[in-house]
Each structure stands twice: as structure tokens, then as C-alpha cells.
CSV table of N, CA and C in Angstrom, one decimal:
chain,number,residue,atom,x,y,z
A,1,UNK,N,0.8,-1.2,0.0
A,1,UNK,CA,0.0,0.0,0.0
A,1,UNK,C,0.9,1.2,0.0
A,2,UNK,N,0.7,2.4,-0.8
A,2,UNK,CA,1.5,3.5,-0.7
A,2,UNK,C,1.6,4.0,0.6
A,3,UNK,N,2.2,5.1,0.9
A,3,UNK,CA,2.3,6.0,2.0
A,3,UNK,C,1.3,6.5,2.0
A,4,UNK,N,0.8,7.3,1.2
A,4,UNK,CA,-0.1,8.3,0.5
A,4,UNK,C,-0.9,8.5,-0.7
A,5,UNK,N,-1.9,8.5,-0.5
A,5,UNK,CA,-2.9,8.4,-1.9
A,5,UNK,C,-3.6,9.9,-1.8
A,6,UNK,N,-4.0,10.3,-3.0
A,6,UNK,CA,-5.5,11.2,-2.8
A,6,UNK,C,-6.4,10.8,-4.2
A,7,UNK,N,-7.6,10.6,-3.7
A,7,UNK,CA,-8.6,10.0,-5.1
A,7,UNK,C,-9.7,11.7,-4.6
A,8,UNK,N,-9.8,12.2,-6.0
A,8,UNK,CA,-10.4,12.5,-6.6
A,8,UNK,C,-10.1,14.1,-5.6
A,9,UNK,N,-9.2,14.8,-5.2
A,9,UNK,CA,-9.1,15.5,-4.5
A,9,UNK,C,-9.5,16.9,-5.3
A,10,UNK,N,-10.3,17.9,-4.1
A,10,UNK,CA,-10.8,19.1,-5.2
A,10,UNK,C,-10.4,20.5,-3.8
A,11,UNK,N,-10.0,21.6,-4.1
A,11,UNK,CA,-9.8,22.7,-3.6
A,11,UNK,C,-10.6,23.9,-4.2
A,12,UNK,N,-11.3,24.7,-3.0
A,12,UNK,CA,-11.7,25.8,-3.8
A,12,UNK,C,-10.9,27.0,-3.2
A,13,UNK,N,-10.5,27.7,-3.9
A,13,UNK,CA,-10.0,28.8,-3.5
A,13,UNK,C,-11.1,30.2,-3.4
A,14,UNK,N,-10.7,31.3,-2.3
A,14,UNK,CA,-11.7,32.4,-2.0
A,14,UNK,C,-12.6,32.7,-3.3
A,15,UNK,N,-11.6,32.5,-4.8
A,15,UNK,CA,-12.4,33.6,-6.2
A,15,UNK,C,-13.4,32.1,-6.6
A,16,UNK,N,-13.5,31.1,-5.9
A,16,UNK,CA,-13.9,29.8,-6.9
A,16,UNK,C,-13.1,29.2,-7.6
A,17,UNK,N,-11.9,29.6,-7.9
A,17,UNK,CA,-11.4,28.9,-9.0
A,17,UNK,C,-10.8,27.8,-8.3
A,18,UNK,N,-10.4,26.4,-9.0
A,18,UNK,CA,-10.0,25.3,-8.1
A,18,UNK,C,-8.2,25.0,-9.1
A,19,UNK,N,-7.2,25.0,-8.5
A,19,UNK,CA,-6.1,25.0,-9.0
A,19,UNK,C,-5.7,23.3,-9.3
A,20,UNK,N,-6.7,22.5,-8.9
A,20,UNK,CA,-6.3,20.7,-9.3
A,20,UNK,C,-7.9,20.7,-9.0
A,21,UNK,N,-8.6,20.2,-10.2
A,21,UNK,CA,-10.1,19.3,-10.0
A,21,UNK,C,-10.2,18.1,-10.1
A,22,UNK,N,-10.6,17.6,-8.6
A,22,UNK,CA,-10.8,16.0,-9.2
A,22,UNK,C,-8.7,15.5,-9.1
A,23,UNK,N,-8.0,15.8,-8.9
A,23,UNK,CA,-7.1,15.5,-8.1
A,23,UNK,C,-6.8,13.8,-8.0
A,24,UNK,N,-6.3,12.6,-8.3
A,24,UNK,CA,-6.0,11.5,-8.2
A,24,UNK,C,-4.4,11.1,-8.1
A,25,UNK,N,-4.0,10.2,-7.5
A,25,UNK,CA,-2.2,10.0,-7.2
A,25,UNK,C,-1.9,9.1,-6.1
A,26,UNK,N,-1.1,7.9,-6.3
A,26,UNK,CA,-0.5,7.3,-4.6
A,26,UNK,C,0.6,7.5,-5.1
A,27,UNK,N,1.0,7.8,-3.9
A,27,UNK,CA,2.7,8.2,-3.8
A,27,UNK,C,3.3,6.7,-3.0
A,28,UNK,N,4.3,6.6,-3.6
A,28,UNK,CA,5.4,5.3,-3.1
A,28,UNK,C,6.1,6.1,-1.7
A,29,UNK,N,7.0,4.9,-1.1
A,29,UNK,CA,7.4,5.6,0.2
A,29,UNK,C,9.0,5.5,-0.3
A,30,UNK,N,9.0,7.3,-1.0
A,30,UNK,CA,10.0,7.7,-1.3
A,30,UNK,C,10.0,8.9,-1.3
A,31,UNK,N,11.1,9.7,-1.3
A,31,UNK,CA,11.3,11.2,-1.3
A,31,UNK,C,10.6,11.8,-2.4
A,32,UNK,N,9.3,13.0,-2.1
A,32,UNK,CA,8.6,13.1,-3.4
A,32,UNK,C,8.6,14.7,-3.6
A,33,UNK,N,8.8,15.1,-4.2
A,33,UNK,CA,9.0,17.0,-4.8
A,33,UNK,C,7.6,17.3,-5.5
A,34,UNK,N,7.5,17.8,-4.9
A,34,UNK,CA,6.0,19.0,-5.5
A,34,UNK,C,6.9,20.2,-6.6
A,35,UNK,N,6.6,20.2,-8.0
A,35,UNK,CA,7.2,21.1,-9.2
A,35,UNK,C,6.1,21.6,-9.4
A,36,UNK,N,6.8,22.9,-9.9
A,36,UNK,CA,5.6,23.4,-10.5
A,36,UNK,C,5.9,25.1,-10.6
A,37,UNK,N,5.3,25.8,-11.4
A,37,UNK,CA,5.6,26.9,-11.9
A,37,UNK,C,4.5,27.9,-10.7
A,38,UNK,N,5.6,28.8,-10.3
A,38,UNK,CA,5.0,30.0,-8.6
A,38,UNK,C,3.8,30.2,-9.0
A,39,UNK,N,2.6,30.0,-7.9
A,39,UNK,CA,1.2,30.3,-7.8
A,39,UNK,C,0.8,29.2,-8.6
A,40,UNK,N,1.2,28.0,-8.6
A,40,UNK,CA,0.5,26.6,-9.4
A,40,UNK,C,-0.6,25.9,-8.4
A,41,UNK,N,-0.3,26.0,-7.3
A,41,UNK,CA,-0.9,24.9,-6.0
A,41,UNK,C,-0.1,24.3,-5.3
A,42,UNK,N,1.5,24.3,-5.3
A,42,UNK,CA,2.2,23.6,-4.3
A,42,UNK,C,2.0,23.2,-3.0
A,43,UNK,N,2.3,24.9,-2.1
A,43,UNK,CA,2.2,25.0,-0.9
A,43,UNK,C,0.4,24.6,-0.9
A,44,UNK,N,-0.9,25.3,-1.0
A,44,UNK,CA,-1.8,24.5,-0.7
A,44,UNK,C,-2.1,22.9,-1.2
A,45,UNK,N,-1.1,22.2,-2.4
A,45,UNK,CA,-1.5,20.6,-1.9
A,45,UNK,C,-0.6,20.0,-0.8
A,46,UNK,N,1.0,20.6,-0.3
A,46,UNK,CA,1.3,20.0,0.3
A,46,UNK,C,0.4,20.5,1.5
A,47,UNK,N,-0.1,21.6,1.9
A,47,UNK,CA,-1.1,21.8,3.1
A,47,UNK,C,-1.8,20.4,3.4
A,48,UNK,N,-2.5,20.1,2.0
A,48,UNK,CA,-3.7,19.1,1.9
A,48,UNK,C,-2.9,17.5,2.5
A,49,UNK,N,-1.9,17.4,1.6
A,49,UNK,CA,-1.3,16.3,1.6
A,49,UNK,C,-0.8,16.2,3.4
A,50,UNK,N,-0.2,17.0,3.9
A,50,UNK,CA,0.0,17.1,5.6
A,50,UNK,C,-1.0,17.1,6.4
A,51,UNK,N,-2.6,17.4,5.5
A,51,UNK,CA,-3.4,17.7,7.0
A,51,UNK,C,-3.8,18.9,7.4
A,52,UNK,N,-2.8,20.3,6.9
A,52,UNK,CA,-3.2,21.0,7.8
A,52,UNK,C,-4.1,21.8,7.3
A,53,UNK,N,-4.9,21.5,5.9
A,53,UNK,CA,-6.2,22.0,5.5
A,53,UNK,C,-6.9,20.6,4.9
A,54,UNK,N,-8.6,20.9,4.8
A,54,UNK,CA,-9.3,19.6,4.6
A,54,UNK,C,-10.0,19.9,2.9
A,55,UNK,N,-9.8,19.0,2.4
A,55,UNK,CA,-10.1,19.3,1.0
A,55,UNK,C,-11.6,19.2,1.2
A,56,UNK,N,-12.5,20.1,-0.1
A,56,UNK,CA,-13.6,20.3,-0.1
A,56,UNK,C,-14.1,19.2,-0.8
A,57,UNK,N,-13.8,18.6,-1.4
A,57,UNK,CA,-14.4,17.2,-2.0
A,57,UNK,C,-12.9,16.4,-2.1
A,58,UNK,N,-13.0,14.8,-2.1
A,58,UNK,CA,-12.3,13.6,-2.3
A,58,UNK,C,-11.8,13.2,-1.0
A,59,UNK,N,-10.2,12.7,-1.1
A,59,UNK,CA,-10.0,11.9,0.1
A,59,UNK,C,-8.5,12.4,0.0
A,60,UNK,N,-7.5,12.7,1.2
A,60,UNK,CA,-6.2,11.9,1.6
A,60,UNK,C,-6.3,10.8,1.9
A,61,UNK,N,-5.8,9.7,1.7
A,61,UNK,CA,-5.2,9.0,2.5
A,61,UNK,C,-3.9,8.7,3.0
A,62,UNK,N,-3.5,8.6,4.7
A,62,UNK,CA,-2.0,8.8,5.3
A,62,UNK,C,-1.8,7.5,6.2
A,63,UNK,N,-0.6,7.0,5.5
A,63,UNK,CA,-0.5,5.7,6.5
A,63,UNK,C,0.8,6.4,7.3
A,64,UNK,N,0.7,6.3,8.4
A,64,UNK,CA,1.8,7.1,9.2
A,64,UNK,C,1.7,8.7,8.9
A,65,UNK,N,2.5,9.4,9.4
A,65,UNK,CA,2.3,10.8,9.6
A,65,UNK,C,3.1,11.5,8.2
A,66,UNK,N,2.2,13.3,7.6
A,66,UNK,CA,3.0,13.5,7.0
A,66,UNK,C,3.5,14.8,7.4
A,67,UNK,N,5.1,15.4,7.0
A,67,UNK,CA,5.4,16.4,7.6
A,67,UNK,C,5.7,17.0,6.1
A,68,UNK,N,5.2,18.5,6.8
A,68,UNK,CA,5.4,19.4,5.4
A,68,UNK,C,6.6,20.6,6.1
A,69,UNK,N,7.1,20.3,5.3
A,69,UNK,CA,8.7,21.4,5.6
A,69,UNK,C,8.1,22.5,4.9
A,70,UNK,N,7.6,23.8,5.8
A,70,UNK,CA,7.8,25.2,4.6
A,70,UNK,C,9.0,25.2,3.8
A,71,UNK,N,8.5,26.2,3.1
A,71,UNK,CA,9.5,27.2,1.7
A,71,UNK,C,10.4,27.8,2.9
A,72,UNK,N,10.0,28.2,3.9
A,72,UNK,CA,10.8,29.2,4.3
A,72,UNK,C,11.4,28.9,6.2
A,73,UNK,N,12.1,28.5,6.4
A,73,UNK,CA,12.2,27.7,7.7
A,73,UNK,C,12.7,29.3,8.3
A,74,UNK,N,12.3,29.7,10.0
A,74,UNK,CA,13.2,30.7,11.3
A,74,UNK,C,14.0,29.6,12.1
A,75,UNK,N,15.1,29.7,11.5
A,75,UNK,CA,15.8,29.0,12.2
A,75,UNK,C,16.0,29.6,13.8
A,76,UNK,N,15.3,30.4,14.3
A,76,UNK,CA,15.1,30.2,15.6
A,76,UNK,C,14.2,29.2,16.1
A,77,UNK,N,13.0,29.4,15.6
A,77,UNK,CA,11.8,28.2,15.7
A,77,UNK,C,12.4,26.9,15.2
A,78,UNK,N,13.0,26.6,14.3
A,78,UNK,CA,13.5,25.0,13.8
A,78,UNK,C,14.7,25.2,13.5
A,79,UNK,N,16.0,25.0,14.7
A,79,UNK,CA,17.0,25.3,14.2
A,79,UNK,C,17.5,23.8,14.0
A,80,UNK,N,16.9,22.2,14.2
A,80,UNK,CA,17.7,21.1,14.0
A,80,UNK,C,16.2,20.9,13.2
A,81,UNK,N,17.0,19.5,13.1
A,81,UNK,CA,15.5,18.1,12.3
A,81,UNK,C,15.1,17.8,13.2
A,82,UNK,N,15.2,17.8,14.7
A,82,UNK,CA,14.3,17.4,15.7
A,82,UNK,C,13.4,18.5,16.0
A,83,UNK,N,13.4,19.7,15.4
A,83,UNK,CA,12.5,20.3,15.4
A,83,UNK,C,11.6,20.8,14.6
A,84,UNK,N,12.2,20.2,13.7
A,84,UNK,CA,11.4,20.0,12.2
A,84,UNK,C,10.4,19.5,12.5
A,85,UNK,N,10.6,17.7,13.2
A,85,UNK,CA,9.8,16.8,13.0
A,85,UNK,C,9.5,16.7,14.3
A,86,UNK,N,9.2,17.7,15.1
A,86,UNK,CA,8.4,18.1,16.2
A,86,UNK,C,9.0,17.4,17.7
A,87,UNK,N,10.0,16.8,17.1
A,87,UNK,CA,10.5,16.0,18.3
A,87,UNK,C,11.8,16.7,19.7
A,88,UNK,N,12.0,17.6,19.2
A,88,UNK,CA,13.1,18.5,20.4
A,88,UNK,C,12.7,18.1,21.7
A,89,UNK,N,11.6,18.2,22.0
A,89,UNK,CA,11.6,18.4,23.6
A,89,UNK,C,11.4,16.6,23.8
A,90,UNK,N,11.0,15.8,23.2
A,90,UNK,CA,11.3,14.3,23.7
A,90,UNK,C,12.6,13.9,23.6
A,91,UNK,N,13.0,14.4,22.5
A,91,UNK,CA,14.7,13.7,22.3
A,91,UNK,C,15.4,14.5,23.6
A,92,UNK,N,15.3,15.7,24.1
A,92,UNK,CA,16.2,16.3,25.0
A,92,UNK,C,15.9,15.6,26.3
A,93,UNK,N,14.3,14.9,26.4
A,93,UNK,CA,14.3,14.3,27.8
A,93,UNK,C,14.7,12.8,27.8
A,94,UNK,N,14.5,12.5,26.5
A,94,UNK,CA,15.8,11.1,26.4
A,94,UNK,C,17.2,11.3,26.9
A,95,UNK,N,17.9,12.4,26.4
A,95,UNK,CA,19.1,12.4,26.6
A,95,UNK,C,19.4,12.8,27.7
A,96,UNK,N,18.2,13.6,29.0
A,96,UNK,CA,18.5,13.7,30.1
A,96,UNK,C,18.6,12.4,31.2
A,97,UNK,N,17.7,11.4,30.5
A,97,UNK,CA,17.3,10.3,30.9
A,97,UNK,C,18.7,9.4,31.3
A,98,UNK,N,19.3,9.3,29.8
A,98,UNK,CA,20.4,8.7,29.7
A,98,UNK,C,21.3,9.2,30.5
A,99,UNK,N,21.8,10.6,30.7
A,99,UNK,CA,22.7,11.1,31.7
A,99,UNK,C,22.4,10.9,33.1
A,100,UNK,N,21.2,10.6,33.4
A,100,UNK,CA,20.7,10.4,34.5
A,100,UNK,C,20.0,10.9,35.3
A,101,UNK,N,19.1,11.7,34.5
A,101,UNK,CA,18.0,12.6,35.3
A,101,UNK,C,17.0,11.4,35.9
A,102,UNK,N,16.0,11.9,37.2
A,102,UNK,CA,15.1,11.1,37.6
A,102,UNK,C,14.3,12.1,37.4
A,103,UNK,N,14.2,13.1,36.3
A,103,UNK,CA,13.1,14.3,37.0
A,103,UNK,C,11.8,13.5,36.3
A,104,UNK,N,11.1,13.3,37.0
A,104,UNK,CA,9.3,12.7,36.2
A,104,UNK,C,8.8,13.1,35.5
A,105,UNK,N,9.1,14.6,34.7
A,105,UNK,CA,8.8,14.9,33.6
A,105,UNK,C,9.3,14.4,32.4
A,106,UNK,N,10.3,14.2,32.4
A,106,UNK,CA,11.0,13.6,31.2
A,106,UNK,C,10.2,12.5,30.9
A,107,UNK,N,10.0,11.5,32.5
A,107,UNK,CA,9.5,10.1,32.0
A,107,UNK,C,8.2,10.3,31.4
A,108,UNK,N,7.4,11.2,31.7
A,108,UNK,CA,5.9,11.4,31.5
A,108,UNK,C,6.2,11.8,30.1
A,109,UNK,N,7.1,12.7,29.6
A,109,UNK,CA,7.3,13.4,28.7
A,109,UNK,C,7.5,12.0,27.5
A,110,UNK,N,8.7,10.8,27.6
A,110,UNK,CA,8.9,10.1,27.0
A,110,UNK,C,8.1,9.2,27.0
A,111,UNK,N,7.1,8.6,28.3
A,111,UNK,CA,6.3,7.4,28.0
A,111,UNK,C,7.3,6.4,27.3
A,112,UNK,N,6.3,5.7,26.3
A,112,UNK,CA,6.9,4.4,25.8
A,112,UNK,C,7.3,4.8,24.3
A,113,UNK,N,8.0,5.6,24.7
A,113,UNK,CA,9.2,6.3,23.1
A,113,UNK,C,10.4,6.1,23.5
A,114,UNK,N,10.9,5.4,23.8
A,114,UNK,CA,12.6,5.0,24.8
A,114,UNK,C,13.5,5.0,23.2
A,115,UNK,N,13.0,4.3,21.8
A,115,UNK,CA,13.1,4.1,20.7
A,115,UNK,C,13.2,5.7,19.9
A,116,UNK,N,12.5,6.3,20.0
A,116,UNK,CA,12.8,7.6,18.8
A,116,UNK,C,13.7,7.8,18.5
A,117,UNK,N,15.1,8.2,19.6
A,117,UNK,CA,15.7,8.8,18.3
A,117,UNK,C,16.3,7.5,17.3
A,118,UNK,N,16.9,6.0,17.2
A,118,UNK,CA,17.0,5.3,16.6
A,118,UNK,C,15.4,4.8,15.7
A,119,UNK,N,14.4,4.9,16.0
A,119,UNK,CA,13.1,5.1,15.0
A,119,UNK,C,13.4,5.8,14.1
A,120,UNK,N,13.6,7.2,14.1
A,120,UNK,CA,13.3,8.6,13.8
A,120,UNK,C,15.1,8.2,12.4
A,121,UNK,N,15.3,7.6,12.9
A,121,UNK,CA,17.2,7.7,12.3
A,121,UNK,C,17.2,6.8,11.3
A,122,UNK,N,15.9,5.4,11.4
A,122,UNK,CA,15.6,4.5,10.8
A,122,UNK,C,14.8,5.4,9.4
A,123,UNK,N,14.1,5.7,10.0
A,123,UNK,CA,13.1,6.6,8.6
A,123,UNK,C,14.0,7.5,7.8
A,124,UNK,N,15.0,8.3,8.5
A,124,UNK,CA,15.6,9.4,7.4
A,124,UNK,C,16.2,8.2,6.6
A,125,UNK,N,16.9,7.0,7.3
A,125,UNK,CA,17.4,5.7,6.3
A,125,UNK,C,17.1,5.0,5.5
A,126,UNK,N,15.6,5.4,5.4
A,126,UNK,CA,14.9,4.5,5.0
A,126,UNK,C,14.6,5.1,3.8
A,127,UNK,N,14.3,6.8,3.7
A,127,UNK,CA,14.2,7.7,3.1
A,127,UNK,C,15.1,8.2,2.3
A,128,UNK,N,16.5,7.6,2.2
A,128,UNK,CA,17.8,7.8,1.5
A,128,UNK,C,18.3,9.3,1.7
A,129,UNK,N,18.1,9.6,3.1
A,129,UNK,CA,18.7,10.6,4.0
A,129,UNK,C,19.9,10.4,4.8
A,130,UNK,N,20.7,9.2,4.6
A,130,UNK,CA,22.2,9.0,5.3
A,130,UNK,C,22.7,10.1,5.4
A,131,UNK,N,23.0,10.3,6.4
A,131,UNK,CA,24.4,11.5,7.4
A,131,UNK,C,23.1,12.7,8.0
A,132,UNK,N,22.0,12.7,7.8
A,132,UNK,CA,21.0,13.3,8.6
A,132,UNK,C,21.1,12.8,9.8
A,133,UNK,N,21.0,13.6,10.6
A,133,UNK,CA,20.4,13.1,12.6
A,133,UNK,C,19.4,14.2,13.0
A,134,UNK,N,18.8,13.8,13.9
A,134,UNK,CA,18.4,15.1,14.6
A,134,UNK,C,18.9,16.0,15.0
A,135,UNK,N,20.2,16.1,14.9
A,135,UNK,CA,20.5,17.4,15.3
A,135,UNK,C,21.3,18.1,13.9
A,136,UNK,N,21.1,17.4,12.9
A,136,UNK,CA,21.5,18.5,11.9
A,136,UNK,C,20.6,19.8,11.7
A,137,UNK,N,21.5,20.9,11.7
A,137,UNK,CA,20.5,21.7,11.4
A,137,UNK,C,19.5,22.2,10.1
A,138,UNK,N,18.6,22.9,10.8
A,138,UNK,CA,17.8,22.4,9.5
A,138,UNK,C,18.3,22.9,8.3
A,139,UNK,N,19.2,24.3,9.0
A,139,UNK,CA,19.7,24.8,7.3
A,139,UNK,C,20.3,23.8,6.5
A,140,UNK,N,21.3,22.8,7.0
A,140,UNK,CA,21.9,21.9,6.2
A,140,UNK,C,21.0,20.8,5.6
A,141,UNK,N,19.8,20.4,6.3
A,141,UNK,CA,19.1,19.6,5.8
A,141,UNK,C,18.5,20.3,4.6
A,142,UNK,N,18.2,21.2,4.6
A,142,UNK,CA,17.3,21.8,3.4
A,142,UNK,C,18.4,22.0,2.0
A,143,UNK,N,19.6,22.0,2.7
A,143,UNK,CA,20.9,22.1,1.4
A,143,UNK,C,21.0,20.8,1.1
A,144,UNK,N,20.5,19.5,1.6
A,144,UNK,CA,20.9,18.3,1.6
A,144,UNK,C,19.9,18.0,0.7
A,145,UNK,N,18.5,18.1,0.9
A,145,UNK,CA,17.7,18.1,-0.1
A,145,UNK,C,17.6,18.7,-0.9
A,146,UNK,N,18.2,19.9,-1.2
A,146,UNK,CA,18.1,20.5,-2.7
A,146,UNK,C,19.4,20.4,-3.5
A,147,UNK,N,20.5,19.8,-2.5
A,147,UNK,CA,21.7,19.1,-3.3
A,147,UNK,C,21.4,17.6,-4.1
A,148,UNK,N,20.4,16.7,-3.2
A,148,UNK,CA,20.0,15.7,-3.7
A,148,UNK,C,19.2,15.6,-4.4
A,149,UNK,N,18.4,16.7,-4.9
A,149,UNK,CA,17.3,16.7,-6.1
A,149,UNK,C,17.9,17.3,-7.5
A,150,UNK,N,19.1,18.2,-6.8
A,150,UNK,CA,20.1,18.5,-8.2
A,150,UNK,C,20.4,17.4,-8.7
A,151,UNK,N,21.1,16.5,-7.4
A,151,UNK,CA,21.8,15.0,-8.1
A,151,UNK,C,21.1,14.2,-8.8
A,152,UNK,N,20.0,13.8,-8.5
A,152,UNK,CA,18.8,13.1,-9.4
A,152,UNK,C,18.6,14.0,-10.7
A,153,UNK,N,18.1,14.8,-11.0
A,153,UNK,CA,17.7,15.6,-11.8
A,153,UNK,C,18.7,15.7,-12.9
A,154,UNK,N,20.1,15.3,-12.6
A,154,UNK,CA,21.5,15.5,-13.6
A,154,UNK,C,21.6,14.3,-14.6
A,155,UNK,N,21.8,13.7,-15.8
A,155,UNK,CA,21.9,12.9,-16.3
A,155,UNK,C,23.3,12.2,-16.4
């Protein structure tokens, strides 16, 4: 089963006009680039494709979670990939854990995630993101992917 499907997906925008009608696609679980010529629909389908808007007619479908990286990262707000992918404050109470904190927040904090950051290390692997961690920052990660889409793209 793909990662991600959408059957028959439709958007209306404020004027009416719909920038994809009727919308159809499964995505493989592989690194996937939204192209497209400025003011095409990018940023609103990866919206759709993440969740963080609900299409007016069809369907996402999401097996596991999806994360949409803005165009434009504040690296004060997301200065690593653990904060990209929302995980900073679990990974730091991991790492307090391991040095030896007993504070009960952490535990509460981590529950039964003892696994992330080697989970989390598995998926960028899986994702043909070798030498990513969570603590790369995100500027480098975003040069990582638009070095590796140059690479592909080259003949």
C-alpha cells in the first residue's frame, strides 16, 4: 500500500477557482518533490497532503504521519530536524534520561518512546537521508535536499 494516496481531490480557493479538479495520485514511500511553476498549487496541496487543510471534496489518504517542511524555515523556531519533525523536547528528555535525570517529567514526557531517536534515524534511512540526525540543522538539511534533487535531476 503506498504511503499516501489522494482519489479525486478538489480545492476551492476564496475567487472559486480550483487549482487541481478531481485530483487522483498514490505516492510510493520515497522522497517526493512537489514542481511546479510559482502560484500553481504547491504550498496548498502539500497543506492538503499534511493535513493542515481539509479538502472540499475527495480523500487523503495517510498511513503514518506526514510532515510538510515550509519554503521558508526561522531558524530560531526549527534550528535542527528534531525540530522540524516536532520531536526536540522528547529527544532532550531522552538524553536527560540517559545522563541520568530522575526528573518525572521527562518520564511522562517520553512514555513508551525510549526508541525515537534510533526510530526517527531509521526513517531518514529509509528515506535515503544518510548523514542526517536530529541534530542536523535544519539549514543543512534543506541544502541536503536540494543538493540531492540537483543530483537526481542530472543525467
Amino acid at each position: 500500500m503506498p504511503l499516501l494516496q489522494i482519489q479525486q481531490l478538489q480545492y476551492a480557493l476564496p475567487d472559486g477557482s480550483q487549482p487541481f479538479p478531481a485530483l487522483s495520485h498514490a505516492f510510493p514511500f520515497r522522497r517526493t518533490g512537489l514542481v511546479g511553476r510559482n502560484g500553481c498549487g504547491k504550498s496548498l496541496l502539500g497543506q492538503l497532503l499534511a493535513g493542515q487543510l481539509a479538502p472540499h471534496a475527495g480523500h487523503v489518504l495517510r498511513e503514518g504521519g506526514i510532515h510538510l517542511l515550509p519554503q521558508e524555515l526561522d531558524p530560531d523556531t526549527h534550528p535542527t530536524v528534531a525540530h522540524l519533525a516536532e520531536m526536540a523536547e522528547t529527544l532532550t528528555a531522552l538524553r536527560r534520561v540517559r545522563d541520568g535525570s530522575l526528573d518525572e517529567r521527562d518520564y511522562q514526557l517520553l512514555q513508551d518512546r525510549w526508541d525515537c531517536e534510533s526510530s526517527f534515524q531509521q526513517l531518514l534511512s529509509d528515506a535515503g537521508l544518510n548523514g542526517i540526525s536530529l541534530d542536523t540543522s535544519s539549514a543543512a538539511f534543506r541544502r541536503g535536499l536540494a543538493d540531492s534533487g540537483r543530483a537526481q535531476q542530472s543525467p
